[in-house]
Amino acid sequence: MSLACSPVRNAVVIALAQFQGNNEGNSTVVYCLEVVGNLENEKEFHVIRQPFPLYNQVGNVVWSNNQLRNEVVARGTVISFQRIQSASLLCEAYRGNVGKVLDMNMVLSKLQFGHQGCNGVAYRGIREARPDVVVTGRGIIMQQYNWLHPCIVLIGVQAAKTLDGRVIFTTIQGEEYSLKNNCRNHMQSTIDEVTLQVPRSRNDVGSFVLVSFPMANMSDQYLQADCEGILISSANLSTQNPGLQTYEMSRNPRGLCFVINNFIFQNEALNRHGTEYDEEALEDLFEELSFHVNVVQNYTGREMWDAAIDVAAQDHSAFDAFVFIIMSHGGDRDTIYGVDGRPVRIEELMSEFIATKCPTLQNKPKLFIIQSCRGSSTECMVPPNCHIDSVPGFSADSTLARGTCPQEADFLLAFSAAPGYYSYRNPKFGSVFIQVLVNVLRTHHHDSHLSELLQEVTRQVAETGTAQAVQVPAYSNTLRAKLYL
């Protein structure tokens, strides 16, 4: 088979979409716009032509999570590619990561509506982009399709919301559509149910959706359009109610999830049986959520402190968030115990991640999840077959109650139990809090933000207890926006 290859060119990743043939969220289609000019100067580079799907190193349009992670491919990443053409295929093939990340607001500002010379192209409506489409109760369909040139277009929107796996939007031309939403990060793109700013001029694209007529179902006479990406201009964010803003969570990996699991103590009576189920569940969950997970076990108090210092000193600039999970025994004054019995104040561990000590996490959400008891409670009796994560003889004195979570924005602190209450763990399946947390996040992270999810965790954990065995999780946060994992 004869192949024609173009010279190597550059492109910027603008969207990641879930592959239609996979509902598990672990395979992705990567969409790009070609970039030309001087990438070192924002005034000297341009995006050109229309979006295209990027084929990976093995010639497949579908990328695995491992491939994305290994190649550090995320929205804004600049990659190199070649255009390859044969008698039966025209595709853009990945050749490498250039090592640069472009600001998406700057990328959007380079687009123009309609066919404006060689600039990147966006449209004010579906019919402007494809006059031949047919709108039916099924959605937007085409009767004719050129398999060599997939139809992938950027459509400017003035209002949009996500609902039940679909994106409902109004184009700049006033067209109203509802499309299946394949976007891997739509909840992180600030579309909840908000009105978006109408572009101010021809060159101000504003916000848009990426619409494609997929290459799947080749036997179908009609090919239904889907939404593959949602891109929001920062100009729109300033005009919205701050309560509707969300944290950006589009990079892959999203960030580091660092887990300390203490279960073999110098005092064998304190060994935490069953915690291996929690560790496995958390590792699986956060890998599914596109975090890089690092699990360590059986740290002394000094080692926990050193680990916090070391992790805070790392460069998190390529990430959107950070998660720190500790599972151990706890005591008074919100301390967490190392396997040597040495206590460490959670407040002091968190303080290592304030902006002055960890500048690469500034303005990014930092989540701390603690599975432990927080002192003793006279209201608690231990249920049969359950263990508790506390060291006897301490009273409750709470970081949450005293409000001494770091006094700056973007922190969340989640405890498995309220001050003075036990945190239950079953040797046969793990702790109540962690298992409920994992189940709720895995089931609802697409459609609810983290604060809503933690409320549901509280409800479910509380309802698993009895009058003799009460466990109520507790949370405190200084988050400035909604966080969708």
CSV table of C-alpha atoms in Angstrom, one decimal:
chain,number,residue,atom,x,y,z
A,1,MET,CA,0.0,0.0,0.0
A,2,SER,CA,1.4,3.4,-1.1
A,3,LEU,CA,1.5,6.1,1.6
A,4,ALA,CA,2.1,9.8,1.2
A,5,CYS,CA,3.4,11.6,4.3
A,6,SER,CA,3.6,15.3,5.0
A,7,PRO,CA,6.5,17.0,6.8
A,8,VAL,CA,6.3,16.9,10.6
A,9,ARG,CA,4.0,19.7,11.9
A,10,ASN,CA,2.8,20.9,15.3
A,11,ALA,CA,-0.7,20.9,16.8
A,12,VAL,CA,-2.4,21.7,20.1
A,13,VAL,CA,-4.7,19.3,21.9
A,14,ILE,CA,-8.1,21.0,22.4
A,15,ALA,CA,-10.4,18.2,23.6
A,16,LEU,CA,-10.4,14.6,25.0
A,17,ALA,CA,-13.5,12.6,24.2
A,18,GLN,CA,-14.6,9.1,25.4
A,19,PHE,CA,-14.5,6.6,22.6
A,20,GLN,CA,-18.1,5.7,21.6
A,21,GLY,CA,-17.4,2.0,21.6
A,22,ASN,CA,-16.2,2.0,25.2
A,23,ASN,CA,-18.4,3.0,28.2
A,24,GLU,CA,-15.8,2.5,30.9
A,25,GLY,CA,-14.0,5.8,30.4
A,26,ASN,CA,-10.6,4.2,29.8
A,27,SER,CA,-10.2,4.9,26.1
A,28,THR,CA,-10.1,8.4,24.6
A,29,VAL,CA,-10.1,10.2,21.2
A,30,VAL,CA,-7.7,13.1,21.1
A,31,TYR,CA,-8.8,16.2,19.1
A,32,CYS,CA,-6.3,18.8,17.9
A,33,LEU,CA,-5.8,22.0,15.9
A,34,GLU,CA,-2.8,22.6,13.8
A,35,VAL,CA,-0.4,25.3,15.1
A,36,VAL,CA,2.0,27.4,13.0
A,37,GLY,CA,4.4,30.2,13.8
A,38,ASN,CA,6.6,31.0,16.8
A,39,LEU,CA,5.3,29.1,19.9
A,40,GLU,CA,7.5,31.2,22.2
A,41,ASN,CA,5.5,34.4,21.4
A,42,GLU,CA,1.7,34.4,21.8
A,43,LYS,CA,1.5,37.1,19.1
A,44,GLU,CA,3.4,35.1,16.6
A,45,PHE,CA,1.6,31.7,16.5
A,46,HIS,CA,-1.7,30.8,14.8
A,47,VAL,CA,-4.1,27.9,14.7
A,48,ILE,CA,-5.2,26.9,11.3
A,49,ARG,CA,-7.8,24.8,9.5
A,50,GLN,CA,-10.4,22.6,11.3
A,51,PRO,CA,-10.0,20.1,14.2
A,52,PHE,CA,-8.9,16.6,13.6
A,53,PRO,CA,-8.6,13.3,15.6
A,54,LEU,CA,-5.0,12.3,16.4
A,55,TYR,CA,-3.9,8.8,15.8
A,56,ASN,CA,-1.5,7.3,18.3
A,57,GLN,CA,1.9,5.6,17.8
A,58,VAL,CA,0.3,2.3,16.7
A,59,GLY,CA,-2.0,3.8,14.2
A,60,ASN,CA,-5.2,3.8,16.3
A,61,VAL,CA,-7.5,6.7,16.8
A,62,VAL,CA,-8.3,5.4,20.3
A,63,TRP,CA,-5.8,6.2,23.1
A,64,SER,CA,-5.6,4.3,26.3
A,65,ASN,CA,-5.2,6.1,29.6
A,66,ASN,CA,-1.6,4.6,29.9
A,67,GLN,CA,-0.8,6.1,26.5
A,68,LEU,CA,-2.1,9.5,27.4
A,69,ARG,CA,-0.2,9.3,30.7
A,70,ASN,CA,3.1,8.1,29.2
A,71,GLU,CA,3.0,10.8,26.5
A,72,VAL,CA,1.7,13.5,28.8
A,73,VAL,CA,-1.1,14.3,26.4
A,74,ALA,CA,-3.7,16.7,27.9
A,75,ARG,CA,-5.7,19.8,26.8
A,76,GLY,CA,-3.2,22.5,25.8
A,77,THR,CA,-0.4,20.1,25.1
A,78,VAL,CA,1.6,20.9,21.9
A,79,ILE,CA,2.4,17.7,19.9
A,80,SER,CA,4.1,17.0,16.6
A,81,PHE,CA,2.3,15.0,13.8
A,82,GLN,CA,2.4,13.9,10.2
A,83,ARG,CA,-0.5,13.8,7.8
A,84,ILE,CA,-0.6,10.3,6.2
A,85,GLN,CA,-2.7,9.5,3.1
A,86,SER,CA,-3.4,6.3,1.3
A,87,ALA,CA,-6.2,5.2,-1.1
A,88,SER,CA,-8.4,4.3,1.9
A,89,LEU,CA,-7.2,6.5,4.7
A,90,LEU,CA,-6.3,10.1,5.5
A,91,CYS,CA,-5.1,10.6,9.1
A,92,GLU,CA,-2.9,12.7,11.4
A,93,ALA,CA,-0.4,10.5,13.1
A,94,TYR,CA,1.2,11.4,16.5
A,95,ARG,CA,5.0,11.8,16.4
A,96,GLY,CA,5.8,13.2,19.8
A,97,ASN,CA,5.3,15.7,22.6
A,98,VAL,CA,6.9,19.0,21.8
A,99,GLY,CA,7.2,19.8,25.5
A,100,LYS,CA,5.1,23.0,25.5
A,101,VAL,CA,1.6,23.8,26.8
A,102,LEU,CA,-0.4,26.6,25.3
A,103,ASP,CA,-3.0,28.7,27.2
A,104,MET,CA,-6.4,27.6,25.9
A,105,ASN,CA,-7.8,31.2,26.1
A,106,MET,CA,-5.0,32.3,23.8
A,107,VAL,CA,-5.8,29.3,21.4
A,108,LEU,CA,-9.5,30.3,21.3
A,109,SER,CA,-8.6,33.9,20.6
A,110,LYS,CA,-6.8,32.8,17.4
A,111,LEU,CA,-10.0,31.3,15.9
A,112,GLN,CA,-12.3,33.1,13.5
A,113,PHE,CA,-15.8,32.4,12.3
A,114,GLY,CA,-16.2,31.1,8.8
A,115,HIS,CA,-13.5,30.5,6.3
A,116,GLN,CA,-11.1,33.4,7.1
A,117,GLY,CA,-8.0,32.7,5.0
A,118,CYS,CA,-5.9,30.1,6.7
A,119,ASN,CA,-6.9,30.8,10.3
A,120,GLY,CA,-8.5,28.2,12.5
A,121,VAL,CA,-12.2,27.9,11.7
A,122,ALA,CA,-15.3,28.1,14.0
A,123,TYR,CA,-18.9,28.5,13.0
A,124,ARG,CA,-21.9,30.4,14.5
A,125,GLY,CA,-24.3,27.5,14.0
A,126,ILE,CA,-24.6,23.9,12.8
A,127,ARG,CA,-26.3,24.8,9.6
A,128,GLU,CA,-23.5,27.4,8.8
A,129,ALA,CA,-21.0,24.6,9.2
A,130,ARG,CA,-23.0,21.9,7.4
A,131,PRO,CA,-25.9,23.1,5.3
A,132,ASP,CA,-26.7,19.5,4.4
A,133,VAL,CA,-27.6,18.2,7.9
A,134,VAL,CA,-31.0,16.9,8.8
A,135,VAL,CA,-32.4,17.6,12.3
A,136,THR,CA,-34.8,14.9,13.6
A,137,GLY,CA,-36.0,13.6,16.9
A,138,ARG,CA,-32.8,11.4,16.9
A,139,GLY,CA,-30.6,14.5,16.8
A,140,ILE,CA,-28.4,15.9,14.0
A,141,ILE,CA,-27.7,13.5,11.1
A,142,MET,CA,-26.1,13.4,7.7
A,143,GLN,CA,-27.0,11.3,4.8
A,144,GLN,CA,-23.7,11.7,3.0
A,145,TYR,CA,-20.3,11.3,4.6
A,146,ASN,CA,-16.8,11.4,3.3
A,147,TRP,CA,-14.8,8.8,5.2
A,148,LEU,CA,-11.5,10.3,4.1
A,149,HIS,CA,-12.5,13.7,5.6
A,150,PRO,CA,-14.4,13.3,8.9
A,151,CYS,CA,-16.7,16.1,9.7
A,152,ILE,CA,-15.5,17.7,13.0
A,153,VAL,CA,-16.5,21.3,13.6
A,154,LEU,CA,-16.3,24.0,16.3
A,155,ILE,CA,-19.7,25.6,17.0
A,156,GLY,CA,-20.0,28.9,18.9
A,157,VAL,CA,-22.5,28.8,21.7
A,158,GLN,CA,-24.3,31.5,23.8
A,159,ALA,CA,-25.9,29.1,26.3
A,160,ALA,CA,-25.3,25.5,27.3
A,161,LYS,CA,-25.9,23.0,30.1
A,162,THR,CA,-25.2,19.3,30.7
A,163,LEU,CA,-28.0,16.9,31.6
A,164,ASP,CA,-28.2,13.1,31.8
A,165,GLY,CA,-25.1,12.5,29.6
A,166,ARG,CA,-26.1,15.1,27.0
A,167,VAL,CA,-25.1,18.7,26.3
A,168,ILE,CA,-28.0,21.0,25.5
A,169,PHE,CA,-26.9,24.2,23.8
A,170,THR,CA,-28.0,27.3,21.9
A,171,THR,CA,-25.7,28.3,19.0
A,172,ILE,CA,-24.9,32.0,18.3
A,173,GLN,CA,-27.4,31.8,15.5
A,174,GLY,CA,-30.1,30.8,17.9
A,175,GLU,CA,-30.3,27.1,17.0
A,176,GLU,CA,-31.1,24.8,19.9
A,177,TYR,CA,-29.7,21.2,20.0
A,178,SER,CA,-29.3,18.3,22.4
A,179,LEU,CA,-26.4,16.0,21.6
A,180,LYS,CA,-24.8,13.0,23.3
A,181,ASN,CA,-21.9,14.2,25.4
A,182,ASN,CA,-18.7,12.2,24.9
A,183,CYS,CA,-16.5,14.9,26.5
A,184,ARG,CA,-14.1,13.4,29.1
A,185,ASN,CA,-13.9,16.6,31.0
A,186,HIS,CA,-17.1,18.5,30.4
A,187,MET,CA,-17.8,19.0,34.1
A,188,GLN,CA,-14.5,20.6,34.5
A,189,SER,CA,-15.2,23.1,31.7
A,190,THR,CA,-17.6,25.3,33.7
A,191,ILE,CA,-20.7,24.3,31.8
A,192,ASP,CA,-23.3,23.4,34.4
A,193,GLU,CA,-26.4,25.4,33.6
A,194,VAL,CA,-25.1,28.8,32.8
A,195,THR,CA,-25.5,31.5,30.1
A,196,LEU,CA,-22.3,32.2,28.2
A,197,GLN,CA,-21.2,35.5,26.9
A,198,VAL,CA,-22.1,36.2,23.3
A,199,PRO,CA,-18.9,36.9,21.3
A,200,ARG,CA,-18.2,40.6,21.0
A,201,SER,CA,-16.7,40.6,17.5
A,202,ARG,CA,-15.9,38.4,14.5
A,203,ASN,CA,-12.6,37.5,16.1
A,204,ASP,CA,-13.9,36.8,19.5
A,205,VAL,CA,-15.1,33.2,19.3
A,206,GLY,CA,-15.9,33.0,23.0
A,207,SER,CA,-17.1,29.5,24.0
A,208,PHE,CA,-17.9,26.6,21.8
A,209,VAL,CA,-18.7,22.9,21.5
A,210,LEU,CA,-16.8,20.5,19.3
A,211,VAL,CA,-19.3,18.5,17.2
A,212,SER,CA,-18.4,15.4,15.2
A,213,PHE,CA,-20.1,12.9,13.0
A,214,PRO,CA,-18.4,9.8,14.4
A,215,MET,CA,-16.6,7.2,12.3
A,216,ALA,CA,-18.3,4.3,14.1
A,217,ASN,CA,-21.4,2.4,12.8
A,218,MET,CA,-20.1,2.5,9.2
A,219,SER,CA,-23.1,0.4,8.1
A,220,ASP,CA,-25.6,3.1,9.2
A,221,GLN,CA,-27.1,5.2,6.4
A,222,TYR,CA,-27.4,8.1,8.9
A,223,LEU,CA,-24.6,9.2,11.1
A,224,GLN,CA,-25.6,11.0,14.2
A,225,ALA,CA,-23.6,14.0,15.5
A,226,ASP,CA,-22.1,13.9,19.0
A,227,CYS,CA,-20.5,16.5,21.3
A,228,GLU,CA,-16.8,15.7,21.7
A,229,GLY,CA,-15.6,18.7,23.6
A,230,ILE,CA,-16.7,21.8,25.5
A,231,LEU,CA,-14.3,24.8,25.6
A,232,ILE,CA,-15.0,27.8,27.7
A,233,SER,CA,-13.3,31.2,27.3
A,234,SER,CA,-12.1,32.8,30.5
A,235,ALA,CA,-13.9,36.0,29.3
A,236,ASN,CA,-17.1,34.1,30.0
A,237,LEU,CA,-16.1,33.2,33.5
A,238,SER,CA,-15.9,36.8,34.7
A,239,THR,CA,-19.5,37.4,33.7
A,240,GLN,CA,-20.9,34.5,35.6
A,241,ASN,CA,-22.1,34.1,39.2
A,242,PRO,CA,-18.9,33.0,41.0
A,243,GLY,CA,-21.0,30.2,42.6
A,244,LEU,CA,-21.2,28.5,39.2
A,245,GLN,CA,-17.5,28.5,38.5
A,246,THR,CA,-15.6,25.3,38.5
A,247,TYR,CA,-11.9,24.3,38.9
A,248,GLU,CA,-10.1,23.3,35.7
A,249,MET,CA,-9.6,19.6,35.7
A,250,SER,CA,-8.6,18.7,32.2
A,251,ARG,CA,-5.0,17.6,32.4
A,252,ASN,CA,-3.9,13.9,32.3
A,253,PRO,CA,-2.9,13.0,34.8
A,254,ARG,CA,-5.1,15.3,36.9
A,255,GLY,CA,-2.5,15.3,39.6
A,256,LEU,CA,-0.8,13.3,42.3
A,257,CYS,CA,-2.8,11.2,44.7
A,258,PHE,CA,-0.5,10.3,47.6
A,259,VAL,CA,-1.7,7.6,50.0
A,260,ILE,CA,-0.2,6.6,53.3
A,261,ASN,CA,-1.6,3.4,54.7
A,262,ASN,CA,-0.4,2.4,58.2
A,263,PHE,CA,-1.5,-1.1,59.3
A,264,ILE,CA,1.4,-2.9,61.0
A,265,PHE,CA,2.3,-1.1,64.2
A,266,GLN,CA,5.1,-1.7,66.7
A,267,ASN,CA,2.3,-2.4,69.2
A,268,GLU,CA,0.7,-5.4,67.4
A,269,ALA,CA,-2.5,-4.9,69.2
A,270,LEU,CA,-3.0,-1.8,67.1
A,271,ASN,CA,-2.6,-3.5,63.7
A,272,ARG,CA,-5.4,-2.4,61.3
A,273,HIS,CA,-6.7,-5.6,59.7
A,274,GLY,CA,-8.9,-5.1,56.5
A,275,THR,CA,-7.3,-1.8,55.5
A,276,GLU,CA,-5.8,-3.6,52.4
A,277,TYR,CA,-9.3,-3.5,50.9
A,278,ASP,CA,-9.4,0.3,51.3
A,279,GLU,CA,-6.0,0.7,49.8
A,280,GLU,CA,-6.9,-1.3,46.7
A,281,ALA,CA,-10.3,0.5,46.3
A,282,LEU,CA,-8.7,4.0,46.6
A,283,GLU,CA,-5.9,3.1,44.1
A,284,ASP,CA,-8.4,1.8,41.6
A,285,LEU,CA,-10.7,4.8,42.0
A,286,PHE,CA,-8.1,7.5,41.6
A,287,GLU,CA,-6.5,5.8,38.6
A,288,GLU,CA,-9.9,5.7,37.0
A,289,LEU,CA,-10.2,9.5,37.7
A,290,SER,CA,-6.9,10.0,35.8
A,291,PHE,CA,-4.7,10.7,38.9
A,292,HIS,CA,-1.2,9.4,39.3
A,293,VAL,CA,-1.4,7.3,42.5
A,294,ASN,CA,1.5,6.7,44.8
A,295,VAL,CA,0.9,4.4,47.8
A,296,VAL,CA,3.3,4.0,50.7
A,297,GLN,CA,2.8,1.8,53.7
A,298,ASN,CA,3.7,1.7,57.4
A,299,TYR,CA,5.3,5.1,57.9
A,300,THR,CA,6.6,6.3,61.2
A,301,GLY,CA,5.5,9.7,62.4
A,302,ARG,CA,8.8,11.2,61.2
A,303,GLU,CA,8.4,9.5,57.8
A,304,MET,CA,4.9,10.9,57.4
A,305,TRP,CA,6.2,14.4,58.1
A,306,ASP,CA,9.1,14.0,55.7
A,307,ALA,CA,6.8,12.7,53.0
A,308,ALA,CA,4.6,15.7,53.2
A,309,ILE,CA,7.6,18.0,52.9
A,310,ASP,CA,9.0,16.0,50.0
A,311,VAL,CA,5.7,15.9,48.1
A,312,ALA,CA,5.1,19.6,48.6
A,313,ALA,CA,8.5,20.4,47.2
A,314,GLN,CA,7.7,18.6,44.0
A,315,ASP,CA,6.8,20.4,40.8
A,316,HIS,CA,3.0,20.2,40.4
A,317,SER,CA,2.7,22.8,37.6
A,318,ALA,CA,1.6,20.2,35.1
A,319,PHE,CA,-1.3,19.1,37.3
A,320,ASP,CA,-4.7,20.5,38.1
A,321,ALA,CA,-5.1,19.2,41.7
A,322,PHE,CA,-3.6,17.2,44.6
A,323,VAL,CA,-5.0,14.5,46.9
A,324,PHE,CA,-3.4,13.4,50.2
A,325,ILE,CA,-5.0,10.3,51.9
A,326,ILE,CA,-3.9,9.0,55.3
A,327,MET,CA,-5.3,5.8,56.8
A,328,SER,CA,-4.0,5.1,60.4
A,329,HIS,CA,-5.0,5.4,64.0
A,330,GLY,CA,-5.9,8.9,65.3
A,331,GLY,CA,-6.1,10.7,68.6
A,332,ASP,CA,-6.9,14.0,70.2
A,333,ARG,CA,-6.1,17.4,68.6
A,334,ASP,CA,-6.5,15.8,65.2
A,335,THR,CA,-3.3,13.8,65.3
A,336,ILE,CA,-2.5,10.9,63.1
A,337,TYR,CA,-0.2,8.1,64.4
A,338,GLY,CA,2.8,6.6,62.7
A,339,VAL,CA,3.5,2.9,63.2
A,340,ASP,CA,6.0,3.8,65.9
A,341,GLY,CA,3.3,5.5,67.9
A,342,ARG,CA,4.5,9.0,67.3
A,343,PRO,CA,1.6,11.5,66.6
A,344,VAL,CA,1.7,14.1,63.8
A,345,ARG,CA,-0.8,17.0,63.7
A,346,ILE,CA,-2.8,16.9,60.5
A,347,GLU,CA,-2.9,20.7,60.5
A,348,GLU,CA,0.9,20.8,60.3
A,349,LEU,CA,1.0,18.3,57.4
A,350,MET,CA,-1.5,20.5,55.5
A,351,SER,CA,0.5,23.6,56.2
A,352,GLU,CA,3.3,22.3,54.0
A,353,PHE,CA,1.1,22.9,51.0
A,354,ILE,CA,0.2,26.5,51.4
A,355,ALA,CA,1.2,28.8,48.5
A,356,THR,CA,4.5,30.1,50.0
A,357,LYS,CA,5.8,26.5,50.5
A,358,CYS,CA,4.2,24.8,47.5
A,359,PRO,CA,3.8,27.5,44.8
A,360,THR,CA,3.0,25.1,42.0
A,361,LEU,CA,-0.3,24.1,43.7
A,362,GLN,CA,-1.4,27.7,44.3
A,363,ASN,CA,-5.0,28.3,43.1
A,364,LYS,CA,-5.5,24.5,42.7
A,365,PRO,CA,-7.7,22.3,44.9
A,366,LYS,CA,-5.8,20.4,47.5
A,367,LEU,CA,-7.8,17.5,49.1
A,368,PHE,CA,-6.9,15.8,52.4
A,369,ILE,CA,-8.8,12.6,53.3
A,370,ILE,CA,-8.2,11.1,56.7
A,371,GLN,CA,-9.4,7.7,57.8
A,372,SER,CA,-9.0,7.6,61.6
A,373,CYS,CA,-10.8,8.2,64.8
A,374,ARG,CA,-10.7,11.6,66.4
A,375,GLY,CA,-10.7,10.9,70.1
A,376,SER,CA,-13.1,8.8,72.1
A,377,SER,CA,-16.9,9.0,72.4
A,378,THR,CA,-19.0,7.9,75.3
A,379,GLU,CA,-21.8,7.4,72.8
A,380,CYS,CA,-20.0,4.6,70.9
A,381,MET,CA,-20.1,0.9,71.3
A,382,VAL,CA,-18.1,-1.2,68.8
A,383,PRO,CA,-20.3,-3.4,66.7
A,384,PRO,CA,-19.5,-7.1,66.4
A,385,ASN,CA,-16.8,-8.0,63.8
A,386,CYS,CA,-15.7,-4.3,63.6
A,387,HIS,CA,-12.5,-2.6,64.7
A,388,ILE,CA,-11.9,1.1,65.4
A,389,ASP,CA,-9.1,3.4,64.2
A,390,SER,CA,-8.3,5.1,67.5
A,391,VAL,CA,-5.7,5.0,70.3
A,392,PRO,CA,-7.4,4.7,73.7
A,393,GLY,CA,-7.2,7.4,76.3
A,394,PHE,CA,-7.6,10.6,74.3
A,395,SER,CA,-10.3,13.2,74.2
A,396,ALA,CA,-11.6,15.1,71.2
A,397,ASP,CA,-10.0,18.4,70.2
A,398,SER,CA,-10.8,19.1,66.6
A,399,THR,CA,-9.0,20.9,63.8
A,400,LEU,CA,-12.4,21.2,62.1
A,401,ALA,CA,-14.1,22.4,65.3
A,402,ARG,CA,-11.4,25.1,65.9
A,403,GLY,CA,-11.4,26.2,62.3
A,404,THR,CA,-7.7,25.9,61.9
A,405,CYS,CA,-7.6,24.4,58.4
A,406,PRO,CA,-4.9,26.5,56.5
A,407,GLN,CA,-6.2,30.0,56.3
A,408,GLU,CA,-6.0,30.3,52.5
A,409,ALA,CA,-8.2,29.2,49.6
A,410,ASP,CA,-8.4,25.8,47.8
A,411,PHE,CA,-8.1,23.3,50.7
A,412,LEU,CA,-10.6,20.6,51.6
A,413,LEU,CA,-10.2,18.4,54.7
A,414,ALA,CA,-12.4,15.3,55.0
A,415,PHE,CA,-12.5,13.2,58.1
A,416,SER,CA,-14.0,9.7,58.4
A,417,ALA,CA,-15.6,10.7,61.7
A,418,ALA,CA,-16.7,13.8,63.5
A,419,PRO,CA,-14.8,14.9,66.6
A,420,GLY,CA,-15.1,12.4,69.4
A,421,TYR,CA,-16.5,9.6,67.3
A,422,TYR,CA,-15.1,6.3,66.3
A,423,SER,CA,-14.3,5.3,62.7
A,424,TYR,CA,-15.3,1.7,62.0
A,425,ARG,CA,-13.3,-0.8,60.0
A,426,ASN,CA,-14.3,-4.4,59.1
A,427,PRO,CA,-11.4,-6.8,58.7
A,428,LYS,CA,-13.3,-8.5,55.9
A,429,PHE,CA,-14.1,-5.6,53.6
A,430,GLY,CA,-12.4,-2.4,54.9
A,431,SER,CA,-13.6,0.8,56.6
A,432,VAL,CA,-17.2,2.0,56.2
A,433,PHE,CA,-16.1,5.6,55.3
A,434,ILE,CA,-13.6,4.7,52.6
A,435,GLN,CA,-15.8,2.0,51.0
A,436,VAL,CA,-18.8,4.4,50.8
A,437,LEU,CA,-16.6,7.3,49.6
A,438,VAL,CA,-15.2,5.1,46.8
A,439,ASN,CA,-18.6,3.9,45.7
A,440,VAL,CA,-20.2,7.4,45.7
A,441,LEU,CA,-17.3,9.0,43.8
A,442,ARG,CA,-17.2,6.2,41.2
A,443,THR,CA,-20.9,6.3,40.6
A,444,HIS,CA,-21.6,10.1,40.7
A,445,HIS,CA,-18.4,12.0,39.9
A,446,HIS,CA,-19.7,12.8,36.3
A,447,ASP,CA,-22.8,14.5,37.4
A,448,SER,CA,-22.1,16.0,40.9
A,449,HIS,CA,-19.4,18.2,42.3
A,450,LEU,CA,-17.3,17.1,45.3
A,451,SER,CA,-19.3,19.0,48.0
A,452,GLU,CA,-22.5,17.3,46.9
A,453,LEU,CA,-20.7,13.9,46.8
A,454,LEU,CA,-19.4,14.3,50.4
A,455,GLN,CA,-22.9,15.2,51.6
A,456,GLU,CA,-24.1,11.9,50.1
A,457,VAL,CA,-21.2,10.0,51.7
A,458,THR,CA,-22.2,11.5,55.1
A,459,ARG,CA,-25.8,10.4,54.6
A,460,GLN,CA,-24.9,6.8,53.6
A,461,VAL,CA,-22.2,6.4,56.4
A,462,ALA,CA,-24.6,7.7,59.1
A,463,GLU,CA,-27.4,5.4,57.9
A,464,THR,CA,-25.1,2.3,58.1
A,465,GLY,CA,-24.8,2.9,61.9
A,466,THR,CA,-27.1,2.0,64.8
A,467,ALA,CA,-28.1,3.8,67.9
A,468,GLN,CA,-25.2,2.0,69.7
A,469,ALA,CA,-22.6,2.6,67.0
A,470,VAL,CA,-22.7,6.1,65.4
A,471,GLN,CA,-20.3,7.3,62.7
A,472,VAL,CA,-20.7,10.6,61.1
A,473,PRO,CA,-18.0,12.0,58.7
A,474,ALA,CA,-17.1,15.6,58.8
A,475,TYR,CA,-15.7,18.0,56.3
A,476,SER,CA,-14.2,21.5,56.1
A,477,ASN,CA,-13.1,23.4,53.0
A,478,THR,CA,-12.0,26.7,51.6
A,479,LEU,CA,-12.7,25.8,48.0
A,480,ARG,CA,-13.5,28.8,45.8
A,481,ALA,CA,-15.4,26.9,43.1
A,482,LYS,CA,-17.1,23.6,42.3
A,483,LEU,CA,-14.8,20.7,41.9
A,484,TYR,CA,-15.7,17.8,39.6
A,485,LEU,CA,-13.4,14.9,39.8
